[in-house]
Amino acid sequence: MLLSAEHISKNYGTKQLLHEVSLYLDEGQKIGIIGVNGTGKSTLLKILAGVEEPDEGTLARDPNIQVSYLPQNPDMTEDATVLEQIFLHFPPEFRALKEYEAKTMLTRLGITDYDAKIGTLSGGQRKRVALAGALVHPADVLILDEPTNHLDSEMVAWLEDTLRRFRGGVILVTHDRYFLERVVTKITELTHGATYSYEANYSKYLELKAQRLEMAQATERKRQSVLRVEAQWIMRGARARGTKSRERIQRYNDLKAQDAPTLEQQVQISAGMSRLGKQIIELDHVSCAFGEKKVIDDFTYHVKRTDRIGIVGRNGAGKSTLLNLAAGRLAPTSGTVTIGSTVRIGYFTQEGREMDPHQKAYDFVAEGGEKLHTGDGTFTVSQLMERFLFDGALQHSEIGRLSGGERRRLYLLRILMGEPNVLFLDEPTNDLDIATLTILEDYLQTFPGVVLAVSHDRYFLDKMADSIFEVRGDGEVRIYSGNYADYLEKREETEKPESAAKSAPVQKRTAAQTNAPKKKFTYGEQREYDTIEDDIAALEVQIAGIEQQMEAAATDYVKLEELMGEKAALEEQLEAKTERWLYLEELAEQIAAQK
C-alpha cells in the first residue's frame, strides 16, 4: 500500500464537504475520482497530497514514498522561464539529469519555447507546463487534478499511454470519460460527503452503480413496508410489558431512525429558444491571418438550421479563431461573414467571462433575463438555478465562494437565460462534472437551434456532432460528415499514401442518380415561402397584444374567457404556419444542395 486516508472529514464554514471518507492506494493502482462540481474532489486531492490538513481523520504513507501533485489551478512564478518553473524546487544536478526529458515532454504538450516567461503564457499553456513538471518529478504516487484540461486529442492519447505505463500509483480527477475508460482501474465517486468505490473502469462503473442504486432502492422499499406493518401494531396500543414486545418496539425505533438512501440531484436543462430565420451564418471565402501566419484560408460554409458541428485540431491551429469569425467577434482578413437578422448567439467561451467575485450568483444570472420560456413552461431565475443545483444558500452566495466547476455551470446558465438560437461552445467540457456533461449532451440533442462546439472531449463529440471541422493549422479547414469516431476513420482513409488513393476505385454515379428529377418550388410554394416569415411574425405580434389585454382584464372573467379563446385560435394558426415554414425551409435547402 502506497497511501491510506481514513475517516477524513473537512468543513468549509457551514458546508460539510467530506465526512468520514476513506481511500487506499496500492502500487500499480490508478484511481479516478468523480462527482458533481462542488462536492470536494479537489479538496480531497489537496489533503491526499499533504497541501491541506483534514479537520478529522488520518493520512498515512511511507516516508520514503515520493508524491507528485498537479493542482487544478497551479501557483506559478510569473518571472520564471518555462524550464526554471519545472525545476524550481530541484537542485541543479537534477535539472542537468532531467532537462532533455522535460523538453521532450513539453514538446509533446505543445510548448516549444522553453525560455518563455510564465507570465506571458495563456492559462492552458501554464497548465501544460505544470503537468510536465508533475510528470518529470520522480514519484511513486501521482495526484493529478484535471490533467486532460487544455490538451488536444493527440496530447490526451500520449498522456493515456504515459499513465498506463507508470508503475506507481495514480489518483486523478477528470471528467474525460474515454480517459477514465482506458486508464483507471478503480473509480471512487464522491457524493454528499461520502465515497463509493468500484473496482472498474468507466463503463463497468456505470453498470455497477446502477446495480447499487437498484439494491438500495429495493432495501428502502422493504424498510418502508416493514415500518407500515410495525406502525399499525404500535397504533393498536402495543405495550412494552414483555421482553419480546420491548424488543419489537426497539427494532421499530431503530428501523425508523435509519436514513433513506440519498437521491442524487441532477442538473435539469430546458430548451428556451427564439425563432430562427432562413438566413443563419454564411462564411464566404473567409481568410484570417495574424502577421505572416495564415490561420484560415479561403473557407466557405453556409450554416444550416440542423447543424451540430464539432471543431477539432491541435492547440494553436485556429479553432477558436474559426469560432470567433463565425460569431462575428473577429473580422476576417478577406472574405465576408453574414449573420442573419434573427440569429441570437449564446457564446460559452473557453476561459469564461470575467466574474465579479463579490457579486451574488443570483444577480449574475438575472442579468441574462428575468424568465426563461421553454417547452416545459416558464421558469424564474430562482427556479432555473434550482434546476442547475444552486439551492437557496448557493443562489445568494458570492461567486468567489463557488468552486471552479460551479462557476462554469453558473456561466452556462447565464447564457441559456438569453434564449439563444445558435450556441457557440468553446471547450464546454472543461471543469464541468460528468453528471452535468451528460445532461448538457442530452440537451444539445434536443436543442432546436444550431450548435458549433470546439472540444477535445472525444466522448462529447461522439454524442453531439453530426459533422466535424478539422482546423489543420496551415489555413485549411477540412469538413467530415459524422461524429468524432467517423472523423477518425475517414481521416485515416484520406491521409493514406497518395499512390494507394490513386489505385482505389472511383465510385461512379449511377444512371438513376444522374437522371433523378431535381426538386423545385411550385409557383404557389415560392410565393408562400417568400411571405411566410412575415405571416409568422404578424401572428406572434397579435398573440403578444392579446396577452397584454389579458393582463389588463385580469378581473373581468367574461372578457378574459373571450381573449383566451382568441389566443388559442391564433396559437393554433401559428403552429400550423410554423410546421408549414419548416417544410418549405427543408425543401429550400434540398433545392440549394442540387445547385
Coordinates of C-alpha atoms in Angstrom, one line a residue:
M1 CA 0.0 0.0 0.0
L2 CA 1.4 3.4 -1.1
L3 CA -1.1 5.7 0.7
S4 CA -4.0 5.4 3.0
A5 CA -6.5 8.1 4.2
E6 CA -9.0 7.0 6.9
H7 CA -12.1 8.8 8.2
I8 CA -11.3 12.1 6.6
S9 CA -13.7 15.0 7.3
K10 CA -13.4 18.6 6.1
N11 CA -15.7 21.5 6.7
Y12 CA -15.9 24.9 4.9
G13 CA -18.0 27.2 7.1
T14 CA -21.4 25.6 7.2
K15 CA -20.7 23.3 4.3
Q16 CA -19.6 19.7 5.1
L17 CA -17.5 18.7 2.1
L18 CA -16.1 15.5 3.3
H19 CA -17.4 13.2 6.1
E20 CA -15.6 10.1 7.3
V21 CA -14.1 9.5 3.8
S22 CA -11.5 6.6 3.5
L23 CA -9.4 5.9 0.5
Y24 CA -6.5 3.4 -0.1
L25 CA -4.0 3.3 -2.9
D26 CA -1.9 0.2 -3.8
E27 CA 1.1 0.0 -6.1
G28 CA 0.1 0.0 -9.7
Q29 CA -3.5 1.1 -8.9
K30 CA -5.0 4.0 -10.9
I31 CA -8.0 5.6 -9.1
G32 CA -10.3 8.1 -10.9
I33 CA -12.3 10.3 -8.5
I34 CA -15.6 11.6 -9.9
G35 CA -18.6 13.6 -8.6
V36 CA -20.7 16.7 -9.1
N37 CA -18.9 20.0 -9.0
G38 CA -18.6 21.4 -5.5
T39 CA -18.6 18.1 -3.8
G40 CA -15.0 18.4 -2.6
K41 CA -12.9 16.4 -5.2
S42 CA -10.1 19.0 -5.4
T43 CA -10.2 19.4 -1.6
L44 CA -9.7 15.6 -1.2
L45 CA -6.8 15.7 -3.6
K46 CA -5.2 18.5 -1.6
I47 CA -5.5 16.5 1.6
L48 CA -4.1 13.4 -0.1
A49 CA -1.1 15.5 -1.4
G50 CA -0.5 17.0 2.0
V51 CA -1.3 20.5 0.9
E52 CA -4.3 20.9 3.2
E53 CA -5.0 19.3 6.6
P54 CA -8.2 17.5 7.3
D55 CA -10.4 18.6 10.2
E56 CA -10.6 14.9 11.3
G57 CA -9.0 11.7 10.2
T58 CA -5.6 10.4 9.4
L59 CA -3.4 10.3 6.3
A60 CA -0.6 7.7 6.3
R61 CA 2.2 6.9 3.8
D62 CA 5.7 5.6 4.0
P63 CA 8.2 8.5 4.4
N64 CA 10.2 7.1 1.5
I65 CA 7.2 7.4 -0.9
Q66 CA 7.6 10.4 -3.3
V67 CA 4.3 12.2 -4.2
S68 CA 4.0 14.5 -7.3
Y69 CA 0.9 16.7 -7.3
L70 CA -0.8 18.7 -10.1
P71 CA -3.3 21.2 -8.7
Q72 CA -6.3 22.3 -10.7
N73 CA -5.0 25.9 -10.8
P74 CA -1.2 25.8 -10.4
D75 CA 0.5 28.5 -8.5
M76 CA 3.5 29.6 -10.7
T77 CA 6.3 32.2 -10.6
E78 CA 5.5 34.8 -13.2
D79 CA 9.1 35.8 -13.9
A80 CA 10.5 32.3 -14.2
T81 CA 11.1 30.7 -17.6
V82 CA 9.3 27.5 -18.6
L83 CA 12.3 25.3 -17.7
E84 CA 13.0 27.3 -14.5
Q85 CA 9.5 26.7 -13.4
I86 CA 9.7 23.0 -13.9
F87 CA 12.9 22.6 -11.9
L88 CA 12.1 25.4 -9.4
H89 CA 12.4 23.2 -6.3
F90 CA 15.2 20.9 -7.5
P91 CA 19.0 21.1 -7.3
P92 CA 21.0 22.0 -10.4
E93 CA 22.3 18.4 -10.8
F94 CA 18.7 17.1 -11.1
R95 CA 18.0 19.6 -13.9
A96 CA 21.1 18.5 -15.7
L97 CA 19.9 14.9 -15.5
K98 CA 16.3 15.5 -16.5
E99 CA 16.3 18.6 -18.8
Y100 CA 16.2 16.6 -22.0
E101 CA 13.3 14.5 -20.7
A102 CA 11.5 17.7 -19.7
K103 CA 12.0 19.3 -23.1
T104 CA 10.7 16.2 -24.9
M105 CA 7.6 16.2 -22.6
L106 CA 7.0 19.9 -23.2
T107 CA 7.2 19.5 -26.9
R108 CA 4.6 16.7 -26.8
L109 CA 2.4 19.1 -24.8
G110 CA 2.8 21.9 -27.4
I111 CA 5.3 24.0 -25.5
T112 CA 8.5 24.6 -27.7
D113 CA 9.7 28.0 -26.3
Y114 CA 11.5 26.8 -23.2
D115 CA 12.8 30.3 -22.3
A116 CA 9.3 31.9 -22.4
K117 CA 8.3 33.7 -19.2
I118 CA 5.5 32.1 -17.3
G119 CA 3.7 35.5 -17.1
T120 CA 3.4 35.5 -21.0
L121 CA 1.6 32.2 -21.2
S122 CA -2.1 31.5 -21.5
G123 CA -4.0 29.6 -18.9
G124 CA -3.9 26.4 -20.9
Q125 CA -0.1 26.7 -21.6
R126 CA 0.5 27.2 -17.9
K127 CA -1.4 24.1 -17.0
R128 CA 0.6 22.1 -19.6
V129 CA 3.9 23.3 -18.1
A130 CA 2.7 22.3 -14.7
L131 CA 1.7 18.9 -16.0
A132 CA 5.1 18.4 -17.5
G133 CA 6.6 19.4 -14.1
A134 CA 4.5 16.9 -12.3
L135 CA 5.4 14.1 -14.6
V136 CA 9.2 14.9 -14.6
H137 CA 9.1 14.8 -10.8
P138 CA 10.5 11.4 -9.6
A139 CA 7.4 9.9 -7.9
D140 CA 5.8 6.8 -6.6
V141 CA 2.4 8.4 -6.5
L142 CA 0.9 10.9 -9.0
I143 CA -2.0 13.0 -7.8
L144 CA -3.5 14.9 -10.8
D145 CA -6.4 17.4 -10.7
E146 CA -7.9 17.7 -14.2
P147 CA -4.8 16.7 -16.2
T148 CA -6.7 16.5 -19.5
N149 CA -7.9 20.1 -19.5
H150 CA -6.3 22.2 -22.2
L151 CA -4.9 19.1 -24.0
D152 CA -5.8 18.4 -27.6
S153 CA -6.7 14.8 -28.7
E154 CA -3.1 13.8 -29.6
M155 CA -1.8 15.1 -26.2
V156 CA -4.6 13.2 -24.3
A157 CA -3.7 10.0 -26.2
W158 CA 0.0 10.5 -25.2
L159 CA -0.9 11.1 -21.6
E160 CA -3.1 8.0 -21.5
D161 CA -0.2 5.9 -22.7
T162 CA 2.2 7.6 -20.2
L163 CA 0.0 6.8 -17.2
R164 CA -0.8 3.3 -18.4
R165 CA 2.9 2.6 -18.4
F166 CA 3.5 4.3 -15.0
R167 CA 4.3 1.6 -12.4
G168 CA 3.4 3.6 -9.3
G169 CA 0.0 4.6 -8.1
V170 CA -2.2 7.3 -9.6
I171 CA -5.1 9.3 -8.1
L172 CA -6.7 11.7 -10.5
V173 CA -9.8 13.8 -11.0
T174 CA -11.0 14.0 -14.6
H175 CA -14.3 14.4 -16.5
D176 CA -12.9 12.8 -19.7
R177 CA -14.9 9.6 -19.9
Y178 CA -12.8 7.9 -22.5
F179 CA -9.7 8.7 -20.3
L180 CA -11.5 7.0 -17.4
E181 CA -12.4 4.1 -19.6
R182 CA -8.8 3.5 -20.8
V183 CA -6.6 4.5 -17.8
V184 CA -8.2 3.9 -14.4
T185 CA -8.6 0.6 -12.7
K186 CA -10.8 1.9 -9.9
I187 CA -13.4 4.6 -9.7
T188 CA -14.3 6.4 -6.5
E189 CA -17.5 8.5 -6.6
L190 CA -17.7 11.4 -4.1
T191 CA -21.3 12.4 -3.3
H192 CA -22.8 14.1 -0.3
G193 CA -19.5 13.9 1.6
A194 CA -19.2 10.1 1.3
T195 CA -17.4 7.9 -1.2
Y196 CA -18.5 4.8 -3.1
S197 CA -15.7 2.8 -4.7
Y198 CA -15.9 0.4 -7.7
E199 CA -13.0 -1.8 -9.0
A200 CA -13.8 -0.9 -12.6
N201 CA -13.2 1.4 -15.5
Y202 CA -15.9 3.9 -16.6
S203 CA -18.3 1.6 -18.5
K204 CA -18.1 -1.1 -15.8
Y205 CA -18.6 1.6 -13.1
L206 CA -21.9 2.7 -14.8
E207 CA -23.1 -0.9 -14.6
L208 CA -22.1 -1.5 -11.0
K209 CA -23.5 1.9 -9.9
A210 CA -26.9 1.1 -11.4
Q211 CA -26.9 -2.2 -9.5
R212 CA -26.0 -0.5 -6.2
L213 CA -28.8 2.1 -6.6
E214 CA -31.3 -0.6 -7.5
M215 CA -30.3 -2.6 -4.4
A216 CA -30.5 0.5 -2.2
Q217 CA -34.0 1.3 -3.5
A218 CA -35.2 -2.3 -3.0
T219 CA -33.9 -2.2 0.6
E220 CA -35.6 1.1 1.2
R221 CA -38.9 -0.3 -0.2
K222 CA -38.6 -3.2 2.2
R223 CA -37.9 -0.9 5.1
Q224 CA -40.9 1.2 4.4
S225 CA -43.1 -1.9 4.1
V226 CA -41.9 -3.2 7.5
L227 CA -42.4 0.2 9.0
R228 CA -46.0 0.4 7.9
V229 CA -46.8 -3.0 9.4
E230 CA -45.0 -2.2 12.7
A231 CA -46.6 1.3 12.9
Q232 CA -50.0 -0.4 12.7
W233 CA -49.0 -2.7 15.5
I234 CA -47.8 0.2 17.6
M235 CA -51.0 2.2 16.9
R236 CA -53.1 -0.7 18.1
G237 CA -51.8 0.0 21.5
A238 CA -48.9 -2.4 22.0
R239 CA -47.3 -2.2 25.4
A240 CA -43.8 -3.0 26.3
R241 CA -44.7 -5.4 29.1
G242 CA -43.0 -8.4 27.7
T243 CA -39.4 -8.8 26.6
K244 CA -40.5 -9.7 23.0
S245 CA -42.7 -6.6 22.9
R246 CA -39.9 -4.3 24.1
E247 CA -37.5 -5.8 21.6
R248 CA -40.1 -5.3 18.8
I249 CA -40.6 -1.7 19.7
Q250 CA -36.9 -1.1 19.9
R251 CA -36.4 -2.7 16.4
Y252 CA -39.2 -0.4 15.1
N253 CA -37.5 2.7 16.5
D254 CA -34.1 1.6 15.1
L255 CA -35.7 1.0 11.7
K256 CA -37.4 4.3 11.8
A257 CA -34.1 6.1 12.7
Q258 CA -32.3 4.7 9.6
D259 CA -31.6 7.2 6.9
A260 CA -33.2 6.7 3.5
P261 CA -30.7 6.4 0.6
T262 CA -29.8 9.9 -0.6
L263 CA -31.2 10.6 -4.1
E264 CA -28.7 12.1 -6.4
Q265 CA -29.6 15.5 -7.8
Q266 CA -29.2 16.1 -11.5
V267 CA -28.9 19.3 -13.5
Q268 CA -32.1 19.9 -15.4
I269 CA -31.8 21.9 -18.6
S270 CA -34.9 23.0 -20.6
A271 CA -34.5 24.5 -24.1
G272 CA -35.6 28.1 -24.5
M273 CA -35.1 29.4 -28.0
S274 CA -36.2 32.4 -30.1
R275 CA -37.3 31.8 -33.7
L276 CA -34.5 31.3 -36.3
G277 CA -34.9 32.7 -39.8
K278 CA -33.8 31.0 -43.1
Q279 CA -30.5 33.0 -43.2
I280 CA -28.3 31.9 -40.3
I281 CA -24.5 32.4 -40.7
E282 CA -22.7 32.5 -44.1
L283 CA -18.9 32.4 -44.4
D284 CA -17.8 33.2 -48.0
H285 CA -14.2 32.8 -49.0
V286 CA -13.1 33.8 -45.5
S287 CA -9.4 34.1 -44.6
C288 CA -7.8 35.2 -41.4
A289 CA -4.1 35.9 -40.8
F290 CA -2.1 37.1 -37.8
G291 CA 1.0 38.8 -39.3
E292 CA 2.7 36.3 -41.6
K293 CA 0.7 33.3 -40.2
K294 CA -2.4 32.4 -42.2
V295 CA -4.8 30.6 -39.8
I296 CA -7.9 30.3 -42.0
D297 CA -7.5 30.3 -45.8
D298 CA -10.4 30.8 -48.3
F299 CA -13.0 29.0 -46.3
T300 CA -16.7 28.9 -47.4
Y301 CA -19.6 27.4 -45.5
H302 CA -23.3 28.3 -45.0
V303 CA -24.6 27.1 -41.6
K304 CA -27.8 25.1 -41.8
R305 CA -30.5 25.1 -39.1
T306 CA -29.9 21.5 -38.2
D307 CA -26.1 21.7 -37.9
R308 CA -24.3 20.1 -35.0
I309 CA -20.7 21.0 -35.8
G310 CA -17.7 19.8 -33.8
I311 CA -14.4 21.8 -34.4
V312 CA -11.2 19.9 -33.8
G313 CA -7.4 20.4 -34.3
R314 CA -4.2 20.8 -32.5
N315 CA -3.7 23.5 -29.9
G316 CA -3.0 26.8 -31.6
A317 CA -4.3 25.6 -35.0
G318 CA -7.0 28.2 -35.1
K319 CA -10.2 26.5 -33.7
S320 CA -11.2 29.4 -31.5
T321 CA -10.3 31.8 -34.4
L322 CA -12.8 30.0 -36.7
L323 CA -15.5 30.1 -34.0
N324 CA -14.9 33.9 -33.4
L325 CA -15.1 34.5 -37.2
A326 CA -18.4 32.7 -37.4
A327 CA -19.8 34.6 -34.4
G328 CA -18.8 38.0 -35.8
R329 CA -16.4 38.6 -32.9
L330 CA -13.4 38.7 -35.2
A331 CA -13.2 40.5 -38.6
P332 CA -11.7 38.3 -41.4
T333 CA -8.6 39.5 -43.3
S334 CA -10.6 38.8 -46.5
G335 CA -14.0 37.4 -47.4
T336 CA -17.3 38.1 -45.7
V337 CA -19.3 36.8 -42.8
T338 CA -23.0 37.4 -42.9
I339 CA -25.2 36.8 -39.8
G340 CA -29.0 36.6 -40.2
S341 CA -31.2 39.2 -38.6
T342 CA -33.0 36.6 -36.4
V343 CA -29.8 34.9 -35.1
R344 CA -29.3 35.2 -31.4
I345 CA -25.9 33.8 -30.3
G346 CA -25.1 32.3 -27.0
Y347 CA -21.3 32.2 -26.7
F348 CA -19.8 29.9 -24.0
T349 CA -16.1 30.9 -24.0
Q350 CA -13.1 28.7 -23.1
E351 CA -12.0 30.9 -20.2
G352 CA -15.4 32.2 -19.3
R353 CA -16.2 35.9 -18.9
E354 CA -14.8 37.8 -16.0
M355 CA -17.0 37.4 -13.0
D356 CA -17.0 39.8 -10.1
P357 CA -16.1 37.5 -7.1
H358 CA -18.2 39.8 -4.8
Q359 CA -21.4 39.6 -7.0
K360 CA -24.2 37.3 -5.8
A361 CA -24.7 34.2 -8.0
Y362 CA -28.5 35.1 -8.4
D363 CA -27.7 38.7 -9.6
F364 CA -25.2 37.4 -12.2
V365 CA -27.8 35.0 -13.7
A366 CA -30.6 37.7 -13.6
E367 CA -28.5 39.9 -15.8
G368 CA -29.3 37.5 -18.7
G369 CA -33.1 37.8 -18.2
E370 CA -35.8 37.5 -15.6
K371 CA -37.6 34.5 -17.0
L372 CA -36.9 31.6 -19.4
H373 CA -39.7 30.3 -21.7
T374 CA -39.3 26.6 -22.5
G375 CA -41.3 23.7 -23.7
D376 CA -41.7 22.7 -20.1
G377 CA -43.1 26.1 -19.1
T378 CA -41.8 29.4 -17.9
F379 CA -39.2 29.5 -15.2
T380 CA -37.9 32.3 -13.0
V381 CA -34.3 32.9 -12.2
S382 CA -34.6 31.2 -8.9
Q383 CA -36.4 28.1 -10.3
L384 CA -33.8 27.8 -13.1
M385 CA -30.9 28.0 -10.6
E386 CA -32.5 25.2 -8.5
R387 CA -32.6 23.0 -11.7
F388 CA -28.9 23.8 -12.1
L389 CA -28.3 22.5 -8.5
F390 CA -28.0 26.0 -6.9
D391 CA -30.1 25.8 -3.8
G392 CA -31.3 28.9 -1.8
A393 CA -28.0 29.3 0.1
L394 CA -25.8 29.0 -3.1
Q395 CA -28.0 31.4 -5.0
H396 CA -27.2 34.1 -2.6
S397 CA -23.5 33.2 -2.2
E398 CA -20.8 35.4 -3.6
I399 CA -19.4 34.0 -6.9
G400 CA -15.9 34.0 -5.3
R401 CA -17.1 31.3 -2.8
L402 CA -18.1 28.9 -5.6
S403 CA -15.8 26.1 -7.0
G404 CA -14.4 26.4 -10.5
G405 CA -16.9 23.9 -11.8
E406 CA -19.8 25.7 -10.1
R407 CA -18.8 28.9 -11.8
R408 CA -18.7 27.3 -15.2
R409 CA -22.2 25.9 -14.6
L410 CA -23.4 29.3 -13.5
Y411 CA -21.9 30.9 -16.6
L412 CA -23.7 28.3 -18.8
L413 CA -27.0 29.1 -17.1
R414 CA -26.4 32.8 -17.6
I415 CA -26.0 32.2 -21.4
L416 CA -29.1 30.0 -21.7
M417 CA -31.2 32.7 -19.9
G418 CA -30.8 34.8 -23.1
E419 CA -32.8 32.1 -25.1
P420 CA -30.2 31.8 -27.9
N421 CA -31.0 30.0 -31.1
V422 CA -27.3 29.5 -32.1
L423 CA -24.9 28.1 -29.5
F424 CA -21.1 28.6 -29.7
L425 CA -19.3 26.4 -27.2
D426 CA -15.5 26.8 -26.8
E427 CA -14.2 23.9 -24.7
P428 CA -17.5 23.5 -22.8
T429 CA -16.4 20.3 -21.1
N430 CA -13.6 21.9 -19.1
D431 CA -14.4 21.9 -15.4
L432 CA -17.9 20.5 -15.9
D433 CA -18.7 17.3 -13.9
I434 CA -19.8 14.2 -15.7
A435 CA -23.4 14.5 -14.5
T436 CA -23.7 18.0 -15.9
L437 CA -22.0 16.9 -19.1
T438 CA -24.4 14.1 -19.7
I439 CA -27.4 16.4 -19.2
L440 CA -25.8 19.0 -21.5
E441 CA -25.3 16.4 -24.2
D442 CA -28.9 15.3 -23.9
Y443 CA -30.0 19.0 -24.1
L444 CA -27.9 19.6 -27.2
Q445 CA -29.5 16.7 -28.9
T446 CA -33.0 18.2 -28.4
F447 CA -31.9 21.9 -28.8
P448 CA -33.9 23.2 -31.8
G449 CA -31.2 25.6 -33.0
V450 CA -27.6 25.4 -34.3
V451 CA -24.6 24.2 -32.2
L452 CA -20.9 24.8 -33.0
A453 CA -18.5 23.4 -30.5
V454 CA -14.7 23.5 -30.1
S455 CA -13.8 20.5 -28.0
H456 CA -11.1 17.9 -27.3
D457 CA -13.6 15.7 -25.4
R458 CA -14.0 12.7 -27.7
Y459 CA -17.0 11.3 -25.8
F460 CA -18.8 14.7 -26.1
L461 CA -18.1 15.0 -29.8
D462 CA -19.3 11.4 -30.4
K463 CA -22.6 12.2 -28.8
M464 CA -23.1 15.8 -30.0
A465 CA -21.6 16.2 -33.5
D466 CA -23.1 15.3 -36.9
S467 CA -20.1 16.9 -38.7
I468 CA -16.5 17.6 -37.8
F469 CA -14.5 20.6 -39.0
E470 CA -10.8 19.9 -38.7
V471 CA -8.7 23.1 -38.5
R472 CA -5.3 22.0 -39.9
G473 CA -3.1 24.9 -38.7
D474 CA -1.9 25.7 -42.3
G475 CA -5.1 27.6 -43.2
E476 CA -7.0 24.6 -44.4
V477 CA -10.3 23.5 -42.8
R478 CA -11.5 20.0 -43.7
I479 CA -15.1 19.0 -43.3
Y480 CA -16.1 15.4 -42.4
S481 CA -19.7 14.1 -42.0
G482 CA -20.5 12.1 -38.9
N483 CA -19.3 12.2 -35.3
Y484 CA -15.7 12.1 -33.9
A485 CA -15.3 8.3 -34.4
D486 CA -16.4 8.7 -38.0
Y487 CA -14.0 11.5 -38.4
L488 CA -11.1 9.4 -37.2
E489 CA -11.9 6.6 -39.6
K490 CA -12.4 9.0 -42.6
R491 CA -9.2 11.0 -41.8
E492 CA -7.2 7.8 -41.8
E493 CA -8.6 7.0 -45.2
T494 CA -7.9 10.5 -46.6
E495 CA -4.3 10.5 -45.2
K496 CA -3.3 7.2 -46.8
P497 CA -0.3 7.4 -49.2
E498 CA -1.3 9.1 -52.5
S499 CA -0.5 6.0 -54.5
A500 CA -2.9 4.0 -52.5
A501 CA -5.6 6.6 -53.0
K502 CA -5.0 6.6 -56.8
S503 CA -5.4 2.8 -57.0
A504 CA -8.7 2.9 -55.1
P505 CA -11.7 2.5 -57.4
V506 CA -13.6 5.7 -58.1
Q507 CA -17.2 5.5 -57.3
K508 CA -19.3 6.5 -60.3
R509 CA -22.8 8.0 -60.1
T510 CA -25.5 5.6 -61.2
A511 CA -27.8 6.4 -64.0
A512 CA -30.6 6.7 -61.5
Q513 CA -28.6 9.3 -59.6
T514 CA -27.6 11.2 -62.7
N515 CA -31.1 11.3 -64.2
A516 CA -33.0 11.8 -60.9
P517 CA -35.5 14.7 -61.3
K518 CA -34.5 17.9 -59.5
K519 CA -36.7 19.2 -56.7
K520 CA -38.1 22.7 -57.1
F521 CA -40.8 25.0 -55.7
T522 CA -44.1 25.3 -57.4
Y523 CA -45.2 28.9 -58.2
G524 CA -47.5 28.9 -55.2
E525 CA -44.9 27.4 -52.9
Q526 CA -42.4 30.1 -53.9
R527 CA -44.9 32.9 -53.2
E528 CA -45.7 31.3 -49.8
Y529 CA -42.1 30.8 -49.0
D530 CA -41.3 34.5 -49.7
T531 CA -44.0 35.7 -47.3
I532 CA -44.5 33.0 -44.6
E533 CA -41.9 34.5 -42.1
D534 CA -43.8 37.8 -42.2
D535 CA -47.0 35.9 -41.5
I536 CA -45.5 34.2 -38.5
A537 CA -44.1 37.4 -37.2
A538 CA -47.6 39.1 -37.5
L539 CA -49.2 36.2 -35.6
E540 CA -46.6 36.5 -32.8
V541 CA -47.4 40.2 -32.5
Q542 CA -51.1 39.5 -32.3
I543 CA -50.6 36.9 -29.6
A544 CA -48.4 39.3 -27.6
G545 CA -51.1 42.0 -27.9
I546 CA -53.8 39.6 -26.6
E547 CA -51.6 38.6 -23.7
Q548 CA -51.3 42.3 -22.7
Q549 CA -55.1 42.7 -22.9
M550 CA -55.5 39.6 -20.7
E551 CA -53.3 41.1 -18.0
A552 CA -55.4 44.3 -18.1
A553 CA -58.6 42.3 -17.9
A554 CA -57.5 40.0 -15.1
T555 CA -60.7 40.6 -13.0
D556 CA -63.2 40.7 -15.9
Y557 CA -63.8 37.0 -16.3
V558 CA -66.1 37.2 -19.3
K559 CA -63.6 39.3 -21.3
L560 CA -60.8 37.1 -20.1
E561 CA -62.5 34.0 -21.4
E562 CA -63.1 35.7 -24.7
L563 CA -59.5 36.7 -25.0
M564 CA -58.3 33.2 -24.1
G565 CA -60.4 31.8 -27.0
E566 CA -58.9 34.3 -29.4
K567 CA -55.4 33.5 -28.2
A568 CA -56.0 29.7 -28.6
A569 CA -57.1 30.2 -32.1
L570 CA -54.1 32.3 -33.0
E571 CA -51.7 29.9 -31.4
E572 CA -53.3 27.1 -33.5
Q573 CA -52.7 29.2 -36.7
L574 CA -49.1 29.9 -35.6
E575 CA -48.4 26.2 -35.0
A576 CA -49.7 25.3 -38.5
K577 CA -47.8 28.2 -40.1
T578 CA -44.6 27.1 -38.3
E579 CA -44.9 23.5 -39.4
R580 CA -45.5 24.7 -43.0
W581 CA -42.5 27.0 -42.7
L582 CA -40.3 24.1 -41.6
Y583 CA -41.4 22.0 -44.6
L584 CA -40.7 24.8 -47.0
E585 CA -37.3 25.6 -45.4
E586 CA -36.2 21.9 -45.7
L587 CA -37.4 21.9 -49.3
A588 CA -35.4 25.1 -50.0
E589 CA -32.2 23.5 -48.5
Q590 CA -32.7 20.5 -50.7
I591 CA -33.1 22.7 -53.8
A592 CA -30.0 24.7 -52.9
A593 CA -28.0 21.4 -52.4
Q594 CA -28.8 20.4 -56.1
K595 CA -27.2 23.6 -57.5

